[in-house]
C-alpha cells in the first residue's frame, strides 16, 4: 500500500495533548516531522521539556491513531534538539488555551523585557484583567505557573514561556 504523507499528517492533526485536550500536537509544535521510509512511518516529536510525563501518552496516542487507520509499521522518534519552545505554538493554540481558561505565554523566548525584575503582565483568561498576581511558579503541571486575578478573584494557570 502506498503511504500518503498528507493523509498521515491529517490523522495526526487529531491527536491531542493529554494534559490540555483542546490542543493538538500540531498546535503545540510537538509534532516536528513525518517521514515515510518504504512502508515505515517515522513520526518525529519534541517534548515540551525533557521530563514531560505526557510524552509517553502522546506516543501511544500517535501509534493508536495510525493503527486505527490501518498503519501498523510506526516508529516514534523523540528528538531533544532543537529544544522545544513556546514560540512553536501556533496563534490558534494560544487562543485555544485562553478559551480553555489557561493564560497563554505572553512573551517570546528571546524577549528580554522581563529580565531585571520587570513585572510580567499576565492577563486573566476569564475577564481579561491585567490586575493579576503570581501565586506559585508551579501550577497544575510543571510547565504552568499559578496566577490569581485581583479583579474577578479567579485562580488560573499560565503556560510558562520556554
PDB file of C-alpha atoms in Angstrom:
ATOM      1  CA  UNK A   1       0.000   0.000   0.000  1.00  0.00           C
ATOM      2  CA  UNK A   2       1.296   3.462  -0.946  1.00  0.00           C
ATOM      3  CA  UNK A   3       1.558   5.690   2.123  1.00  0.00           C
ATOM      4  CA  UNK A   4       0.435   9.267   1.607  1.00  0.00           C
ATOM      5  CA  UNK A   5       2.272  11.691   3.917  1.00  0.00           C
ATOM      6  CA  UNK A   6      -0.566  14.252   3.731  1.00  0.00           C
ATOM      7  CA  UNK A   7      -3.040  11.586   4.886  1.00  0.00           C
ATOM      8  CA  UNK A   8      -0.754  10.644   7.790  1.00  0.00           C
ATOM      9  CA  UNK A   9      -0.461  14.313   8.779  1.00  0.00           C
ATOM     10  CA  UNK A  10      -4.251  14.641   8.649  1.00  0.00           C
ATOM     11  CA  UNK A  11      -4.610  11.681  11.023  1.00  0.00           C
ATOM     12  CA  UNK A  12      -2.003  13.172  13.366  1.00  0.00           C
ATOM     13  CA  UNK A  13      -3.780  16.537  13.308  1.00  0.00           C
ATOM     14  CA  UNK A  14      -6.422  14.917  15.530  1.00  0.00           C
ATOM     15  CA  UNK A  15      -4.002  13.716  18.243  1.00  0.00           C
ATOM     16  CA  UNK A  16      -4.364  15.921  21.309  1.00  0.00           C
ATOM     17  CA  UNK A  17      -2.134  16.750  24.236  1.00  0.00           C
ATOM     18  CA  UNK A  18      -3.369  14.586  27.154  1.00  0.00           C
ATOM     19  CA  UNK A  19      -2.774  17.409  29.657  1.00  0.00           C
ATOM     20  CA  UNK A  20      -4.508  20.061  27.542  1.00  0.00           C
ATOM     21  CA  UNK A  21      -7.052  18.188  25.401  1.00  0.00           C
ATOM     22  CA  UNK A  22      -8.123  21.291  23.449  1.00  0.00           C
ATOM     23  CA  UNK A  23      -4.667  21.408  21.846  1.00  0.00           C
ATOM     24  CA  UNK A  24      -3.301  19.035  19.234  1.00  0.00           C
ATOM     25  CA  UNK A  25       0.318  18.006  18.997  1.00  0.00           C
ATOM     26  CA  UNK A  26       0.454  20.172  15.856  1.00  0.00           C
ATOM     27  CA  UNK A  27      -0.967  23.185  17.751  1.00  0.00           C
ATOM     28  CA  UNK A  28       1.711  22.693  20.393  1.00  0.00           C
ATOM     29  CA  UNK A  29       4.564  22.317  17.910  1.00  0.00           C
ATOM     30  CA  UNK A  30       5.404  18.912  19.407  1.00  0.00           C
ATOM     31  CA  UNK A  31       4.961  17.194  16.021  1.00  0.00           C
ATOM     32  CA  UNK A  32       8.150  18.057  14.142  1.00  0.00           C
ATOM     33  CA  UNK A  33       8.007  15.857  11.045  1.00  0.00           C
ATOM     34  CA  UNK A  34       6.661  12.732   9.394  1.00  0.00           C
ATOM     35  CA  UNK A  35       8.990  10.616   7.273  1.00  0.00           C
ATOM     36  CA  UNK A  36       7.958   7.685   5.111  1.00  0.00           C
ATOM     37  CA  UNK A  37      10.691   5.077   4.556  1.00  0.00           C
ATOM     38  CA  UNK A  38       9.371   2.220   2.405  1.00  0.00           C
ATOM     39  CA  UNK A  39       6.388   1.030   4.487  1.00  0.00           C
ATOM     40  CA  UNK A  40       7.663   2.527   7.777  1.00  0.00           C
ATOM     41  CA  UNK A  41       6.076   5.699   9.128  1.00  0.00           C
ATOM     42  CA  UNK A  42       8.505   7.672  11.292  1.00  0.00           C
ATOM     43  CA  UNK A  43       6.869  10.325  13.446  1.00  0.00           C
ATOM     44  CA  UNK A  44       9.332  12.805  14.908  1.00  0.00           C
ATOM     45  CA  UNK A  45       8.268  14.624  18.063  1.00  0.00           C
ATOM     46  CA  UNK A  46       9.962  17.001  20.502  1.00  0.00           C
ATOM     47  CA  UNK A  47       8.882  17.051  24.153  1.00  0.00           C
ATOM     48  CA  UNK A  48       7.910  20.356  25.705  1.00  0.00           C
ATOM     49  CA  UNK A  49      10.630  19.619  28.255  1.00  0.00           C
ATOM     50  CA  UNK A  50      12.850  16.565  28.705  1.00  0.00           C
ATOM     51  CA  UNK A  51      10.936  15.214  31.703  1.00  0.00           C
ATOM     52  CA  UNK A  52       7.423  15.780  30.361  1.00  0.00           C
ATOM     53  CA  UNK A  53       5.281  12.866  31.611  1.00  0.00           C
ATOM     54  CA  UNK A  54       2.743  13.357  28.805  1.00  0.00           C
ATOM     55  CA  UNK A  55       5.179  12.276  26.078  1.00  0.00           C
ATOM     56  CA  UNK A  56       4.654   8.554  26.700  1.00  0.00           C
ATOM     57  CA  UNK A  57       0.892   9.004  26.338  1.00  0.00           C
ATOM     58  CA  UNK A  58       1.372  11.182  23.249  1.00  0.00           C
ATOM     59  CA  UNK A  59       3.474   8.415  21.651  1.00  0.00           C
ATOM     60  CA  UNK A  60       0.801   5.832  22.486  1.00  0.00           C
ATOM     61  CA  UNK A  61      -1.933   8.094  21.085  1.00  0.00           C
ATOM     62  CA  UNK A  62       0.037   8.662  17.853  1.00  0.00           C
ATOM     63  CA  UNK A  63       0.506   4.926  17.326  1.00  0.00           C
ATOM     64  CA  UNK A  64      -3.119   4.232  18.197  1.00  0.00           C
ATOM     65  CA  UNK A  65      -4.440   6.885  15.780  1.00  0.00           C
ATOM     66  CA  UNK A  66      -2.343   5.471  12.949  1.00  0.00           C
ATOM     67  CA  UNK A  67      -3.201   1.847  13.794  1.00  0.00           C
ATOM     68  CA  UNK A  68      -6.910   2.720  13.790  1.00  0.00           C
ATOM     69  CA  UNK A  69      -6.403   3.763  10.148  1.00  0.00           C
ATOM     70  CA  UNK A  70      -4.550   0.544   9.279  1.00  0.00           C
ATOM     71  CA  UNK A  71      -0.968   1.773   9.626  1.00  0.00           C
ATOM     72  CA  UNK A  72       0.875  -0.678  11.869  1.00  0.00           C
ATOM     73  CA  UNK A  73       4.521  -0.089  10.959  1.00  0.00           C
ATOM     74  CA  UNK A  74       5.082   3.072  13.002  1.00  0.00           C
ATOM     75  CA  UNK A  75       8.158   4.365  14.777  1.00  0.00           C
ATOM     76  CA  UNK A  76       8.085   7.346  17.141  1.00  0.00           C
ATOM     77  CA  UNK A  77      11.337   9.270  17.408  1.00  0.00           C
ATOM     78  CA  UNK A  78      11.724  11.793  20.199  1.00  0.00           C
ATOM     79  CA  UNK A  79      14.343  14.441  19.496  1.00  0.00           C
ATOM     80  CA  UNK A  80      15.619  16.939  22.052  1.00  0.00           C
ATOM     81  CA  UNK A  81      17.419  19.309  19.699  1.00  0.00           C
ATOM     82  CA  UNK A  82      16.468  21.872  18.853  1.00  0.00           C
ATOM     83  CA  UNK A  83      14.841  22.337  22.240  1.00  0.00           C
ATOM     84  CA  UNK A  84      11.059  22.878  22.145  1.00  0.00           C
ATOM     85  CA  UNK A  85       9.921  26.431  22.715  1.00  0.00           C
ATOM     86  CA  UNK A  86       6.564  28.081  23.237  1.00  0.00           C
ATOM     87  CA  UNK A  87       7.447  30.074  20.116  1.00  0.00           C
ATOM     88  CA  UNK A  88       6.475  26.901  18.197  1.00  0.00           C
ATOM     89  CA  UNK A  89       2.894  27.115  19.477  1.00  0.00           C
ATOM     90  CA  UNK A  90       0.517  28.392  16.847  1.00  0.00           C
ATOM     91  CA  UNK A  91      -1.531  31.528  17.411  1.00  0.00           C
ATOM     92  CA  UNK A  92      -4.578  29.228  17.251  1.00  0.00           C
ATOM     93  CA  UNK A  93      -3.079  27.205  20.108  1.00  0.00           C
ATOM     94  CA  UNK A  94      -2.702  30.318  22.230  1.00  0.00           C
ATOM     95  CA  UNK A  95      -6.307  31.332  21.522  1.00  0.00           C
ATOM     96  CA  UNK A  96      -7.495  27.810  22.406  1.00  0.00           C
ATOM     97  CA  UNK A  97      -5.512  27.945  25.671  1.00  0.00           C
ATOM     98  CA  UNK A  98      -7.167  31.205  26.653  1.00  0.00           C
ATOM     99  CA  UNK A  99     -10.655  29.913  25.768  1.00  0.00           C
ATOM    100  CA  UNK A 100      -9.902  26.823  27.891  1.00  0.00           C
ATOM    101  CA  UNK A 101      -9.012  29.024  30.885  1.00  0.00           C
ATOM    102  CA  UNK A 102      -5.204  28.892  30.677  1.00  0.00           C
ATOM    103  CA  UNK A 103      -3.317  32.124  30.065  1.00  0.00           C
ATOM    104  CA  UNK A 104      -1.032  31.658  27.043  1.00  0.00           C
ATOM    105  CA  UNK A 105       2.654  32.666  27.043  1.00  0.00           C
ATOM    106  CA  UNK A 106       2.955  36.464  26.931  1.00  0.00           C
ATOM    107  CA  UNK A 107       6.463  36.759  25.544  1.00  0.00           C
ATOM    108  CA  UNK A 108       8.814  35.098  23.084  1.00  0.00           C
ATOM    109  CA  UNK A 109      11.803  33.103  24.309  1.00  0.00           C
ATOM    110  CA  UNK A 110      14.181  35.837  23.128  1.00  0.00           C
ATOM    111  CA  UNK A 111      12.207  38.613  24.850  1.00  0.00           C
ATOM    112  CA  UNK A 112      14.452  40.293  27.431  1.00  0.00           C
ATOM    113  CA  UNK A 113      11.940  42.878  28.636  1.00  0.00           C
ATOM    114  CA  UNK A 114      11.065  40.733  31.666  1.00  0.00           C
ATOM    115  CA  UNK A 115      14.648  40.402  32.896  1.00  0.00           C
ATOM    116  CA  UNK A 116      15.999  42.516  35.779  1.00  0.00           C
ATOM    117  CA  UNK A 117      12.910  42.377  37.945  1.00  0.00           C
ATOM    118  CA  UNK A 118      10.400  43.758  35.469  1.00  0.00           C
ATOM    119  CA  UNK A 119       6.929  42.523  36.305  1.00  0.00           C
ATOM    120  CA  UNK A 120       5.393  40.146  33.805  1.00  0.00           C
ATOM    121  CA  UNK A 121       1.828  41.171  32.910  1.00  0.00           C
ATOM    122  CA  UNK A 122      -0.336  38.078  32.547  1.00  0.00           C
ATOM    123  CA  UNK A 123      -3.936  38.776  31.600  1.00  0.00           C
ATOM    124  CA  UNK A 124      -6.676  36.789  33.288  1.00  0.00           C
ATOM    125  CA  UNK A 125      -8.191  34.354  30.756  1.00  0.00           C
ATOM    126  CA  UNK A 126     -11.585  34.745  32.451  1.00  0.00           C
ATOM    127  CA  UNK A 127     -12.064  38.532  32.492  1.00  0.00           C
ATOM    128  CA  UNK A 128      -9.035  39.889  30.548  1.00  0.00           C
ATOM    129  CA  UNK A 129      -7.868  41.984  33.509  1.00  0.00           C
ATOM    130  CA  UNK A 130      -4.145  42.723  33.736  1.00  0.00           C
ATOM    131  CA  UNK A 131      -4.508  43.109  37.506  1.00  0.00           C
ATOM    132  CA  UNK A 132      -3.108  39.670  38.317  1.00  0.00           C
ATOM    133  CA  UNK A 133      -0.503  38.240  40.653  1.00  0.00           C
ATOM    134  CA  UNK A 134       1.775  35.223  40.676  1.00  0.00           C
ATOM    135  CA  UNK A 135       0.779  32.726  43.378  1.00  0.00           C
ATOM    136  CA  UNK A 136       3.236  29.921  42.577  1.00  0.00           C
ATOM    137  CA  UNK A 137       5.865  29.205  39.928  1.00  0.00           C
ATOM    138  CA  UNK A 138       4.191  25.797  39.546  1.00  0.00           C
ATOM    139  CA  UNK A 139       0.570  25.268  38.553  1.00  0.00           C
ATOM    140  CA  UNK A 140      -1.320  22.103  37.673  1.00  0.00           C
ATOM    141  CA  UNK A 141       1.734  20.858  35.733  1.00  0.00           C
ATOM    142  CA  UNK A 142       5.405  21.858  35.759  1.00  0.00           C
ATOM    143  CA  UNK A 143       5.012  23.819  32.500  1.00  0.00           C
ATOM    144  CA  UNK A 144       2.458  26.155  34.079  1.00  0.00           C
ATOM    145  CA  UNK A 145       2.537  28.755  36.845  1.00  0.00           C
ATOM    146  CA  UNK A 146      -0.404  29.591  39.103  1.00  0.00           C
ATOM    147  CA  UNK A 147      -1.770  33.134  38.995  1.00  0.00           C
ATOM    148  CA  UNK A 148      -4.786  34.854  40.539  1.00  0.00           C
ATOM    149  CA  UNK A 149      -6.829  37.715  39.169  1.00  0.00           C
ATOM    150  CA  UNK A 150      -7.232  40.545  41.662  1.00  0.00           C
ATOM    151  CA  UNK A 151     -10.445  41.697  39.954  1.00  0.00           C
ATOM    152  CA  UNK A 152     -12.537  38.552  39.407  1.00  0.00           C
ATOM    153  CA  UNK A 153     -10.593  36.630  42.127  1.00  0.00           C
ATOM    154  CA  UNK A 154     -10.243  33.534  39.897  1.00  0.00           C
ATOM    155  CA  UNK A 155      -7.074  31.453  40.121  1.00  0.00           C
ATOM    156  CA  UNK A 156      -5.723  30.305  36.749  1.00  0.00           C
ATOM    157  CA  UNK A 157      -2.804  28.541  35.139  1.00  0.00           C
ATOM    158  CA  UNK A 158      -0.338  30.455  32.992  1.00  0.00           C
ATOM    159  CA  UNK A 159       1.544  28.471  30.350  1.00  0.00           C
ATOM    160  CA  UNK A 160       5.149  29.471  31.026  1.00  0.00           C
ATOM    161  CA  UNK A 161       7.405  30.677  28.227  1.00  0.00           C
ATOM    162  CA  UNK A 162      10.295  28.358  27.360  1.00  0.00           C
TER     163      UNK A 162
END
